[in-house]
Coordinates of N, CA and C in Angstrom, one line a residue:
X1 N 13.2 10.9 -13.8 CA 13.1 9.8 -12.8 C 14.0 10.0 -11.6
X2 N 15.3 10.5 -12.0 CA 16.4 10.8 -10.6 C 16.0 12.0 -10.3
X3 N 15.1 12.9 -10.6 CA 14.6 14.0 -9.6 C 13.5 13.7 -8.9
X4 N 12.7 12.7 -8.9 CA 11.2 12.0 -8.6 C 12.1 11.3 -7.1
X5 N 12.9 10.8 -7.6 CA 13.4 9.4 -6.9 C 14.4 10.2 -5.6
X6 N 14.5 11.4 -5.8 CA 15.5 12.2 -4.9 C 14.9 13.2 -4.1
X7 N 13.2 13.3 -4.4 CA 12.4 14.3 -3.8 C 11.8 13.3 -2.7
X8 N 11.5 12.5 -3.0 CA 10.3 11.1 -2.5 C 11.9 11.1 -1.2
X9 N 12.9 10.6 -1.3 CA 14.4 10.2 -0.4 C 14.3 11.1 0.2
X10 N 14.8 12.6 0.2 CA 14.7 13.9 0.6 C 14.5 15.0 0.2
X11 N 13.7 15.7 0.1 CA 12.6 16.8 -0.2 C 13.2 17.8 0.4
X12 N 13.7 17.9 1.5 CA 14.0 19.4 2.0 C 15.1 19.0 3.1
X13 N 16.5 18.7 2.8 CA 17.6 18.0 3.7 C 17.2 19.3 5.0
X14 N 17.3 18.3 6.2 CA 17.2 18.8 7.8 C 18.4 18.1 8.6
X15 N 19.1 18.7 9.0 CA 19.8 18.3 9.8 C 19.2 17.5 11.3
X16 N 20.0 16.7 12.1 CA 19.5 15.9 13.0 C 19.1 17.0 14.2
X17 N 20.4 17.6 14.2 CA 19.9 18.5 15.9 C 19.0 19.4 15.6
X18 N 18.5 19.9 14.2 CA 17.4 20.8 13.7 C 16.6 20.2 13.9
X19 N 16.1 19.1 13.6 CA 15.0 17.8 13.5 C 13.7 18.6 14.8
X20 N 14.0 18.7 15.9 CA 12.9 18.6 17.0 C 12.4 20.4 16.5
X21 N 13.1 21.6 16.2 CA 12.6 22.9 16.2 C 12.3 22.9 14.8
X22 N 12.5 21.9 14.0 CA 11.6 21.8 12.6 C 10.6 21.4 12.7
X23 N 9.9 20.3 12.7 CA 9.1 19.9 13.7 C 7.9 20.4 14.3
X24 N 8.2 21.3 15.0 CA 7.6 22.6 15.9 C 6.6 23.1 14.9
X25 N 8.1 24.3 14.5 CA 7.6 24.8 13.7 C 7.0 24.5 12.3
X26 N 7.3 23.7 12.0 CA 6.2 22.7 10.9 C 4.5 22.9 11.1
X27 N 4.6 22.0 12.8 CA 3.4 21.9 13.0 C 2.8 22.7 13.4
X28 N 2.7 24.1 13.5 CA 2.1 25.4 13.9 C 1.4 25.5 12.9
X29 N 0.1 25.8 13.9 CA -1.0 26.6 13.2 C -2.1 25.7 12.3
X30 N -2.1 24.2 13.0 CA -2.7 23.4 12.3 C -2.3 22.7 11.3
X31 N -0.6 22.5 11.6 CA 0.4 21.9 10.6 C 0.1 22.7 9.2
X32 N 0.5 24.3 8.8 CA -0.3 24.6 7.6 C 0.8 24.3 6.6
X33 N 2.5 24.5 7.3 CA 3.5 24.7 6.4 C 3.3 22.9 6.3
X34 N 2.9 21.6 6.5 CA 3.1 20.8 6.1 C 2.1 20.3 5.3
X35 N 0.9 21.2 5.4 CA -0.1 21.1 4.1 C 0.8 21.9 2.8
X36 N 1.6 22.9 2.7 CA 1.5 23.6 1.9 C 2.8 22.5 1.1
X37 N 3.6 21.9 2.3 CA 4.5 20.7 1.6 C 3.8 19.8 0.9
X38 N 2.6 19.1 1.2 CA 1.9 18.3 0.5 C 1.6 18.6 -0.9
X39 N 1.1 20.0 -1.2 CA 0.8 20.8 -2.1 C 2.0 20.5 -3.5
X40 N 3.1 20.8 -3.2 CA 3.8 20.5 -3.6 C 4.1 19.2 -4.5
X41 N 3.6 18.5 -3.9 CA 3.8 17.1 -4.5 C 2.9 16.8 -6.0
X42 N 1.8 18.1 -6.3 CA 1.1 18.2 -6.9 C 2.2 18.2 -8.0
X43 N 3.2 18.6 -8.2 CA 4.1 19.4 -9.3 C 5.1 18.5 -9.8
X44 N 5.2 17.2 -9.2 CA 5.8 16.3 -9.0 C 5.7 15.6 -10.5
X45 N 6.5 14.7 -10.8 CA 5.9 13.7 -12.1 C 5.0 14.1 -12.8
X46 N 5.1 15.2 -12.9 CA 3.7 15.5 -14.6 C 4.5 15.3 -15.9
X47 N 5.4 15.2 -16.0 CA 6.6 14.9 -16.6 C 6.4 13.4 -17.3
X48 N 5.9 12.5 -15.7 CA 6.3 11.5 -15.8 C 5.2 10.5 -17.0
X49 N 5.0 9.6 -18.0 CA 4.4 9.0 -18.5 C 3.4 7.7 -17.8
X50 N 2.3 7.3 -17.7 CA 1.1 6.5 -17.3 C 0.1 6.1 -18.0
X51 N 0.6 5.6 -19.2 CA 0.1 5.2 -20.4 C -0.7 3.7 -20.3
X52 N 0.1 2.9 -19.1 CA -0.6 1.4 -19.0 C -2.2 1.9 -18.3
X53 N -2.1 2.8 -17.5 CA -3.1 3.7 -16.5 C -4.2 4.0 -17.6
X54 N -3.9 4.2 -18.8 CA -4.7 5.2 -19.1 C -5.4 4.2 -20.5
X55 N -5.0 3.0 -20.7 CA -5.5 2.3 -21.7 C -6.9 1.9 -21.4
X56 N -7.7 1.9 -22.2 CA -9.2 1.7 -22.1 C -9.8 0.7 -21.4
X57 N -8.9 -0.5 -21.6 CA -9.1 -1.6 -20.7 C -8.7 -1.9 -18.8
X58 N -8.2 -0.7 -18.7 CA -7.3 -0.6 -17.3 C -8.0 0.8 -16.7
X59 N -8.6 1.6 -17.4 CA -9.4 2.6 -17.2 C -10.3 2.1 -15.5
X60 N -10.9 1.2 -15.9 CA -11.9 1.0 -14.8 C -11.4 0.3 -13.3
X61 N -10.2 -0.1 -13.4 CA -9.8 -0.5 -12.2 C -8.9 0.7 -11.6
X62 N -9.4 1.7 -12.0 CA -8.7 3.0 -11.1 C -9.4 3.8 -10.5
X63 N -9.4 3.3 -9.0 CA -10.4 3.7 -8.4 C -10.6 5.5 -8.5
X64 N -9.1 6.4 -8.4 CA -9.5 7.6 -9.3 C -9.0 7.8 -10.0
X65 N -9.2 8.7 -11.0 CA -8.9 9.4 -12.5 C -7.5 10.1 -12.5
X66 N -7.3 10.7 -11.2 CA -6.2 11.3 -10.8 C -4.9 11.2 -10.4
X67 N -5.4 10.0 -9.8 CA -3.9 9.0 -9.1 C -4.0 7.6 -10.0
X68 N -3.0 7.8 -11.0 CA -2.4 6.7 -11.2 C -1.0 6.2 -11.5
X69 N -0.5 5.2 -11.6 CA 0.9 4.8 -11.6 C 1.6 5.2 -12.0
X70 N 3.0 5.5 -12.2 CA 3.8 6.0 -13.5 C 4.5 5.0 -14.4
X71 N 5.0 4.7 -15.3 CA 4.8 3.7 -16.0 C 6.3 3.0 -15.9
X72 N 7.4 3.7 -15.1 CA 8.5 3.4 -14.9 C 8.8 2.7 -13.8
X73 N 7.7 2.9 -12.5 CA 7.9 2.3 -11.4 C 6.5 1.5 -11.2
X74 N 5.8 0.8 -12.1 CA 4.9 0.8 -11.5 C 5.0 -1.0 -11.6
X75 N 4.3 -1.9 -10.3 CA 4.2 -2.8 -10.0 C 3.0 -3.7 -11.2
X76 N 3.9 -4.8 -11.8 CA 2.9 -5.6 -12.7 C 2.8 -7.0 -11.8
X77 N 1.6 -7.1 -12.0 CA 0.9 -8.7 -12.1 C 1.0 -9.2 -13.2
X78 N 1.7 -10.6 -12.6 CA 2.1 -11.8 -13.8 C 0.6 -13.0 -13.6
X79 N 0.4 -13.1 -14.8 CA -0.7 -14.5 -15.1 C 0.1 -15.1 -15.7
X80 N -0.9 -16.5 -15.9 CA -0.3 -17.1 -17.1 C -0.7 -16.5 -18.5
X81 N -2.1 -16.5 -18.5 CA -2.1 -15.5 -20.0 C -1.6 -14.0 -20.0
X82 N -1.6 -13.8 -21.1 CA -0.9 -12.6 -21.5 C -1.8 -11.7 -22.5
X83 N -2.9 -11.5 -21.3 CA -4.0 -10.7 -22.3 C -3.7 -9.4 -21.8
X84 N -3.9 -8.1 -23.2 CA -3.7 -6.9 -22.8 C -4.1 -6.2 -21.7
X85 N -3.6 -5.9 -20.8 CA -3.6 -4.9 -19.7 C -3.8 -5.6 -18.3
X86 N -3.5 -7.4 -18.5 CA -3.7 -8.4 -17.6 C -2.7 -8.2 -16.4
X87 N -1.5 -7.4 -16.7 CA -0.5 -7.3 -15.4 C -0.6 -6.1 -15.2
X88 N -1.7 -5.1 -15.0 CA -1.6 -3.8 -14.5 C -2.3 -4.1 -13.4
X89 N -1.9 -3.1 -12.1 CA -3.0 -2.9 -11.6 C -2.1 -1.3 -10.6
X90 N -3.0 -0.7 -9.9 CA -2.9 0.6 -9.4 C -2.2 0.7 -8.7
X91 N -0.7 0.4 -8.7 CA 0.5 -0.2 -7.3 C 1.5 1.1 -7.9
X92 N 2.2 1.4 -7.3 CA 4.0 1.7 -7.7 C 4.6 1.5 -6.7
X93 N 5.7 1.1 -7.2 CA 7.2 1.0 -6.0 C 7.4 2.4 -5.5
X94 N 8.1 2.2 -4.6 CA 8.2 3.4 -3.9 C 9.6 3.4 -2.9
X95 N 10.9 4.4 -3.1 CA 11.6 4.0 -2.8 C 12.1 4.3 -1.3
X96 N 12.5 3.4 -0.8 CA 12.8 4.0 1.0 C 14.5 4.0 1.3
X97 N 14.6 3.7 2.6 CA 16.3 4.1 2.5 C 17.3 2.5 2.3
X98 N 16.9 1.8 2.2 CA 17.5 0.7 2.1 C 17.1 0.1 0.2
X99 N 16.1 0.5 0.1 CA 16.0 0.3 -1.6 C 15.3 0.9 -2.5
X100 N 15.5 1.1 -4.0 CA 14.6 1.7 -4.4 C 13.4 1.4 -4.7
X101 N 13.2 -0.1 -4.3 CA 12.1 -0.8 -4.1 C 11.0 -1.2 -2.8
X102 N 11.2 -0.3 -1.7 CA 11.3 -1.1 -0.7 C 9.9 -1.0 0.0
X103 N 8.6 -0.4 -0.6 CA 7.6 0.0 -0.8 C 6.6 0.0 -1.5
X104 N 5.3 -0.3 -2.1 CA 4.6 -0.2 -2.9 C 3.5 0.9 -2.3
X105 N 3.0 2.1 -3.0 CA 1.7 2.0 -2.7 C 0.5 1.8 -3.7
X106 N -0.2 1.4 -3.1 CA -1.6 1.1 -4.3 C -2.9 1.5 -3.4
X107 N -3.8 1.5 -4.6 CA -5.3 1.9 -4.0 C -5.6 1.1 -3.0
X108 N -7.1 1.1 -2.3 CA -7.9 0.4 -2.0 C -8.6 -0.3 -3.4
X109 N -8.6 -1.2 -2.7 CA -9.4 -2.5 -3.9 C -10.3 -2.1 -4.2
X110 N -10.9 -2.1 -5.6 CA -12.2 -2.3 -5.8 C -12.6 -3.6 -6.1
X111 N -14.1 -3.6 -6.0 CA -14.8 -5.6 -6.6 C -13.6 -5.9 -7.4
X112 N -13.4 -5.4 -8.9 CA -13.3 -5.9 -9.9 C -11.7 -5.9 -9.7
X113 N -10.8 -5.2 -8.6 CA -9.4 -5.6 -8.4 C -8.5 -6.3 -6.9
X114 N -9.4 -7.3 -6.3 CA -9.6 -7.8 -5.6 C -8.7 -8.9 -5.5
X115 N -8.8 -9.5 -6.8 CA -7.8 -10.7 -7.3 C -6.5 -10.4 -7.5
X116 N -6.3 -9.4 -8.3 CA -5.0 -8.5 -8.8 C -4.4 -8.4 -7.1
X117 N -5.5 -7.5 -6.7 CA -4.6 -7.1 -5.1 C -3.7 -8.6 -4.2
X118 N -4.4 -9.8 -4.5 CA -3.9 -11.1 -3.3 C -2.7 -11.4 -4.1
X119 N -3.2 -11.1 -5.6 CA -2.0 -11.9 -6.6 C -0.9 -10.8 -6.4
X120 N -1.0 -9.6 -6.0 CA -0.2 -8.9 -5.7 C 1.1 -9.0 -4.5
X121 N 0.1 -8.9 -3.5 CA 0.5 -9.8 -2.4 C 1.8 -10.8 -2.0
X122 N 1.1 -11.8 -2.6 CA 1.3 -13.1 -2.9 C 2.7 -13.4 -3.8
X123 N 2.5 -12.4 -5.1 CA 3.9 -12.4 -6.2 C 5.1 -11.8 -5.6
X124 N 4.3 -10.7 -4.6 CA 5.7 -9.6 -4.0 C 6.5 -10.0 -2.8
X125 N 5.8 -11.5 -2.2 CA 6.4 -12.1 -0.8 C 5.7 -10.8 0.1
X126 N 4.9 -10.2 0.2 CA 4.5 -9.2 1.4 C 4.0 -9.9 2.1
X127 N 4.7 -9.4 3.6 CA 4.7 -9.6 4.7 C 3.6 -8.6 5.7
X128 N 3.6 -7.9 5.9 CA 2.7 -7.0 6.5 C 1.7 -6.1 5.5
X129 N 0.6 -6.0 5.6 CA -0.5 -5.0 5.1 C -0.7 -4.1 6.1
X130 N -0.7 -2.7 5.8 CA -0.8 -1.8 6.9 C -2.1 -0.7 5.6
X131 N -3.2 -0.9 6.4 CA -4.5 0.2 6.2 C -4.9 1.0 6.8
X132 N -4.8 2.0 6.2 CA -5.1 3.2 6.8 C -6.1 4.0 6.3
X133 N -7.1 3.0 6.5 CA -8.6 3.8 6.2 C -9.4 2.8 6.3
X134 N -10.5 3.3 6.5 CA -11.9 2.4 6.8 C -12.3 2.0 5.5
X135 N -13.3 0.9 5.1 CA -13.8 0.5 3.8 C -14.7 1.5 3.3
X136 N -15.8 2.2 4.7 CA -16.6 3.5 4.5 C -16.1 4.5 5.3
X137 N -16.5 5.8 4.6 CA -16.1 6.8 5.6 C -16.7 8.4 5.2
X138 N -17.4 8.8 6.1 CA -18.1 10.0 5.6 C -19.0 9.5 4.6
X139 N -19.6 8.4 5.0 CA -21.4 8.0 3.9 C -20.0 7.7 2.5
X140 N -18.6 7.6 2.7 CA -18.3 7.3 1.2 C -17.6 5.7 1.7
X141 N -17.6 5.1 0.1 CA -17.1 3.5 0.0 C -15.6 4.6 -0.3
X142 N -14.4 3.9 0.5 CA -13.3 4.2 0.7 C -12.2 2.9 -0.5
X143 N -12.9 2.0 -0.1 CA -12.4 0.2 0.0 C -13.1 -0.3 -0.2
X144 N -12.6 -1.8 -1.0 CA -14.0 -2.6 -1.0 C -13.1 -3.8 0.0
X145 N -14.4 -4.1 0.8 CA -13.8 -5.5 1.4 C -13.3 -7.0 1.1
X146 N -12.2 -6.6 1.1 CA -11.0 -7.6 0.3 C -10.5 -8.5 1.1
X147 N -11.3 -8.9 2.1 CA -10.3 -10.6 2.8 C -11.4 -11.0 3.5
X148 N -11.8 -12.5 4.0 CA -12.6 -13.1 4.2 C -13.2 -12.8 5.7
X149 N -14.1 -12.5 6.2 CA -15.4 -12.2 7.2 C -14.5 -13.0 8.0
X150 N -14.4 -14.5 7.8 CA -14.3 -15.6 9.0 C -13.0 -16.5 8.7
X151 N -12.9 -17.4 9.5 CA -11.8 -18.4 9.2 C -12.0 -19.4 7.9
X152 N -13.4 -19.2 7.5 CA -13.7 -20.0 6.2 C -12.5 -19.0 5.3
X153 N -11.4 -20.2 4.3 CA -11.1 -19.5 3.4 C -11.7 -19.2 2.0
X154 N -11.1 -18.1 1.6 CA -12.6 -17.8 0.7 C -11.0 -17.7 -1.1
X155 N -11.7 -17.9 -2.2 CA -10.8 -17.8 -3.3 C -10.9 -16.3 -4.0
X156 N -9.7 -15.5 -4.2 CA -9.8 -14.7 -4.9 C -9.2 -15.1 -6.2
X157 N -9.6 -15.5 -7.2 CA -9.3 -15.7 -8.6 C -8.5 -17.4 -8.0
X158 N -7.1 -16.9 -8.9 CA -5.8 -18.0 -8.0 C -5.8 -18.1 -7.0
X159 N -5.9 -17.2 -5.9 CA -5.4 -17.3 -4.8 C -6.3 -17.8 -3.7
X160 N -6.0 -18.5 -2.6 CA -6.7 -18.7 -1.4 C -6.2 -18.5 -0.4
X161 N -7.3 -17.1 0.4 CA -7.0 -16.4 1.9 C -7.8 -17.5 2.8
X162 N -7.2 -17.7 3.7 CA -7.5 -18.2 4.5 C -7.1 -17.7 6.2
X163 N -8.0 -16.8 7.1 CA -7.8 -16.2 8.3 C -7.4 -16.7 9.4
X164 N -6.0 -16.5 10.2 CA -6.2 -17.3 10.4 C -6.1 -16.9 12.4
X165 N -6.3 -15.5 12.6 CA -6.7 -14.8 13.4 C -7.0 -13.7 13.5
X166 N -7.9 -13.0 14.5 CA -8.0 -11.6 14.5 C -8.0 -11.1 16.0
X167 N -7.4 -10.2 16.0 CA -7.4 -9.5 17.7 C -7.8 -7.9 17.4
X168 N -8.5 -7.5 18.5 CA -8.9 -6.0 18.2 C -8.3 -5.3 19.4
X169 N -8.3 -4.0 19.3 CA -7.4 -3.2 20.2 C -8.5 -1.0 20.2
X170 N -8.7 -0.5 20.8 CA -9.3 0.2 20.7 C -9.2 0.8 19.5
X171 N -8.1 1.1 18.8 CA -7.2 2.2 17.6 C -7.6 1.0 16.2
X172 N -7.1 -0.1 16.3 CA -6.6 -1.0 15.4 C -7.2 -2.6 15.2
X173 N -7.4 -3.6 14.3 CA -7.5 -4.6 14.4 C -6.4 -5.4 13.2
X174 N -6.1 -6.6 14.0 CA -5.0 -6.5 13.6 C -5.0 -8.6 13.2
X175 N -5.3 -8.6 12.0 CA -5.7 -10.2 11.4 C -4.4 -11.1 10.6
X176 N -4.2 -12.2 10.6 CA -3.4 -13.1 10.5 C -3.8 -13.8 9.0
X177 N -3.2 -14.0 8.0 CA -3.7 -14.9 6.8 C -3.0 -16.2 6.3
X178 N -3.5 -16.5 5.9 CA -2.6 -17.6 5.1 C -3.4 -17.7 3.8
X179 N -2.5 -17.5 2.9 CA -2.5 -17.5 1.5 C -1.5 -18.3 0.3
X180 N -2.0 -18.8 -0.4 CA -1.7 -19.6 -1.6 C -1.9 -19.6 -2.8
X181 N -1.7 -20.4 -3.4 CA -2.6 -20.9 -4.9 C -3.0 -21.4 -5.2
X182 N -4.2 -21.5 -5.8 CA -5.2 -22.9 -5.8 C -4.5 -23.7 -6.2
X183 N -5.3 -24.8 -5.9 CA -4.3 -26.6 -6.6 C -4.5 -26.2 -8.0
X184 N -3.8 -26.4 -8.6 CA -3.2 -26.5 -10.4 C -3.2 -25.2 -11.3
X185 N -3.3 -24.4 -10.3 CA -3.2 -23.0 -11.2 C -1.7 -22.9 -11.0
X186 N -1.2 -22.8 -10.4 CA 0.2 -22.7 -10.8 C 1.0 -23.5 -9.5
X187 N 2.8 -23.5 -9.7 CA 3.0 -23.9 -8.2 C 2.8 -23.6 -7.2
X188 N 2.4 -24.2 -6.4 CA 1.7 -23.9 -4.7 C 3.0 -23.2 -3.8
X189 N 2.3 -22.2 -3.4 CA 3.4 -21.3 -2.5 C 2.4 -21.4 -1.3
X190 N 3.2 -21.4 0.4 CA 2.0 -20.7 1.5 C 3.1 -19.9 1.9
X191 N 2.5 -18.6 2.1 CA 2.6 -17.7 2.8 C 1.5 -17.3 3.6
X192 N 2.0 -16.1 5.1 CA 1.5 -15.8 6.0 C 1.7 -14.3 5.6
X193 N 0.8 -13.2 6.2 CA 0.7 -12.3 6.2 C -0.4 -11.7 7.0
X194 N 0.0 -10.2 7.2 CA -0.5 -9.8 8.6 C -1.1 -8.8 7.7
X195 N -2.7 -8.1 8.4 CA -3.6 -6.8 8.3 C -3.8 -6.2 9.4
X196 N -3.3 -5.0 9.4 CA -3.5 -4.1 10.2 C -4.4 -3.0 9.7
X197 N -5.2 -3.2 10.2 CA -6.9 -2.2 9.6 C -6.9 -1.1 11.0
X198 N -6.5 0.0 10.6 CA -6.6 1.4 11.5 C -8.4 1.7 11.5
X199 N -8.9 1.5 12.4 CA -9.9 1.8 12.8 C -10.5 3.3 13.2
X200 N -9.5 3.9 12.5 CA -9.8 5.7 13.1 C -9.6 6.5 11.9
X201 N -9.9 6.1 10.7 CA -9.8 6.4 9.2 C -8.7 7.3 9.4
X202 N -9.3 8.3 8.9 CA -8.1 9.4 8.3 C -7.2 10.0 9.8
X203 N -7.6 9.6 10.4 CA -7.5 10.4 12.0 C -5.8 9.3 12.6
X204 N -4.8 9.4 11.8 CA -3.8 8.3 12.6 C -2.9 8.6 13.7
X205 N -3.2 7.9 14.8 CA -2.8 8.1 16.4 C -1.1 7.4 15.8
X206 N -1.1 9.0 17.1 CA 1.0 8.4 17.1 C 0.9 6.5 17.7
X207 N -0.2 6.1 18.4 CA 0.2 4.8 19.2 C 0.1 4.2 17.8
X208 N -0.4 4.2 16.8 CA -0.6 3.3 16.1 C 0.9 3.5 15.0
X209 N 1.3 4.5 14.9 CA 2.7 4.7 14.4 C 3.3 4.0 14.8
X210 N 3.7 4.3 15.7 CA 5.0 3.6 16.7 C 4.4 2.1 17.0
X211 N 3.1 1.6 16.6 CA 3.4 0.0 16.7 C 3.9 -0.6 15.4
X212 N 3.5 0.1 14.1 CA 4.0 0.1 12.9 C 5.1 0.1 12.9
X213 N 5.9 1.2 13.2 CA 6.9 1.5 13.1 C 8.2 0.1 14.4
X214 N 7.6 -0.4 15.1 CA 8.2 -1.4 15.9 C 7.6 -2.8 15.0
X215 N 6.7 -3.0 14.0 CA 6.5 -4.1 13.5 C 7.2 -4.3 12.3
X216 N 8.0 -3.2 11.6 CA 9.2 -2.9 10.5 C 10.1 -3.3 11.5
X217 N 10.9 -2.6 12.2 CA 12.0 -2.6 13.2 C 12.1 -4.2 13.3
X218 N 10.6 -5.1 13.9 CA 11.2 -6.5 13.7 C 11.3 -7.4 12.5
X219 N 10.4 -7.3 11.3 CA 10.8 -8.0 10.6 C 12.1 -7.9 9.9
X220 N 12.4 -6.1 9.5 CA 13.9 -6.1 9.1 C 15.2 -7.3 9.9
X221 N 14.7 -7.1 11.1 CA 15.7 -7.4 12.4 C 15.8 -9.2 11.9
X222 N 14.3 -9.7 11.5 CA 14.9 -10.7 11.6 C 14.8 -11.8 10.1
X223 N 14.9 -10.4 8.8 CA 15.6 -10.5 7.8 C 14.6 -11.0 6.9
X224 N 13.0 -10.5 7.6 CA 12.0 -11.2 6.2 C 12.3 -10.1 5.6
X225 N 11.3 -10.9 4.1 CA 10.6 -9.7 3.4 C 9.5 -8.7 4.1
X226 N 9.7 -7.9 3.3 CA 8.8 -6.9 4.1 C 7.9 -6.1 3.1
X227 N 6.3 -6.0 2.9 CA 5.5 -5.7 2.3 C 4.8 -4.8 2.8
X228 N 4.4 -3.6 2.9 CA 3.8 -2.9 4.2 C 2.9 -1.6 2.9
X229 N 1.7 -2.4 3.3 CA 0.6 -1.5 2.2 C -0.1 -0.4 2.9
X230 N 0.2 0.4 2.6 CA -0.5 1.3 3.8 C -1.8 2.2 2.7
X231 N -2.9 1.5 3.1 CA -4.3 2.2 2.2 C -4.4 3.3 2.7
X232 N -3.7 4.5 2.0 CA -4.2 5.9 2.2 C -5.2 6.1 0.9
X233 N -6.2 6.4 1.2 CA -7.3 6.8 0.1 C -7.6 8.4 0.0
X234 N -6.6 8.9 0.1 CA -6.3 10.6 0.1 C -6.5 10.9 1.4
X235 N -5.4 10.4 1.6 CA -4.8 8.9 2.1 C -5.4 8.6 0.7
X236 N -5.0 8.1 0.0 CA -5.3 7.4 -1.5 C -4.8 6.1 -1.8
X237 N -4.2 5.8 -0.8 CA -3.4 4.7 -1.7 C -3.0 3.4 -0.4
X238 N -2.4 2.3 -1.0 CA -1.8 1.3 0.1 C -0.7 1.2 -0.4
X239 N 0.5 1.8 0.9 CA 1.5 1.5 1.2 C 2.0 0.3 1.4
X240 N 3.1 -0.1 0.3 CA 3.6 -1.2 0.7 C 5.4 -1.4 0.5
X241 N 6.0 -2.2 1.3 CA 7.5 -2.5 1.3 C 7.5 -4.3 0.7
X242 N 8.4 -4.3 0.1 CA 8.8 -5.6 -0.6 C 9.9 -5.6 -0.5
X243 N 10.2 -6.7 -0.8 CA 11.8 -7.7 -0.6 C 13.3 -6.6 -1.4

């Protein structure tokens, strides 16, 4: 776990003034030395145990075979019942510089984990959803479409999304929610929360970084929680930061 948790933090210590001719040279030649770093990551946690992943009942909500949680970091959903494999779903924490928590990533939703994903949401206090990938792409379902078409709010299980804007930008669209819990499923919480849907699938523009990276910069600044899912679908997964 402290060699997982120290590779994920720093993988290959660089010094700051090195930083810009690392860089460079990294990215030569069609970035190959940072494909062959990715490669790497292959070797990572085989070690590690994913036994809730792998139970017969949890089987189907993984969207692949290949990526799934590890069983020491991995993010549960609370119900009220406590039926077997009812608080799993495809998430792990993921640690950044301020915590070892400060992150989740999870799949793209499928139909059947749609509920799991709001109630995820919703339990973690997340503040920003950041996607990074289209629902289709290349004739493939990437995602399934997980938040409501219109300002009609729509129920996923417990929860109720309700939109409560959308603005588009050539790169990015970028939608407003409000979410809760239905009346008498449990105590009523509202939260707001923001989707940032990358419109350029696998293809991510530095402009869309650096507005990401200025939309952390303010909520740290002004001391929310912070949830930030970023759906890489190999890109596989959605990145997220929590409280």
């Amino acid at each position: 776990t402290d060699y997982l948790l120290a590779f994920y933090i720093n993988p290959c210590p660089v010094q700051m003034d090195d930083f810009d001719a690392y860089l460079k040279d990294m990215s030569k030649d069609s970035a190959y030395k940072f494909s062959l770093q990715f490669e790497e990551l292959k070797s990572v946690g085989l070690d590690l145990s994913h036994d809730a992943a792998d139970l017969p009942i949890n089987r189907p909500k993984n969207r692949y075979t290949n990526i799934l949680p590890y069983d020491f970091s991995r993010v549960k959903v609370i119900y009220l019942h406590n039926d077997e494999g009812s608080d799993y779903i495809n998430a792990n924490y993921i640690p950044g510089y301020k915590s070892p928590r400060e992150y989740i990533a999870t799949q793209g939703p499928l139909p059947e984990t749609r509920n799991d994903f709001w109630n995820m949401i919703l339990q973690q206090k997340s503040h920003i959803i950041v996607m990074l990938t289209q629902c289709n792409e290349r004739r493939r379902v990437k995602c399934d479409h997980y938040w409501p078409f219109t300002d009609e709010p729509v129920t996923y299980g417990e929860i109720s999304v309700e939109m409560l804007s959308e603005s588009e930008s050539p790169e990015w669209t970028i939608r407003n929610f409000r979410l809760g819990y239905v009346s008498g499923s449990t105590a009523s919480q509202d939260k707001q929360t923001t989707l940032i849907s990358n419109l350029m699938g696998d293809n991510i523009s530095v402009s869309l970084v650096n507005y990401i990276l200025s939309l952390v910069k303010d909520a740290r600044h002004k001391k929310q929680s912070l949830f930030l899912l970023l759906l890489v679908q190999i890109i596989v997964s959605h990145l997220v930061s929590s409280p």
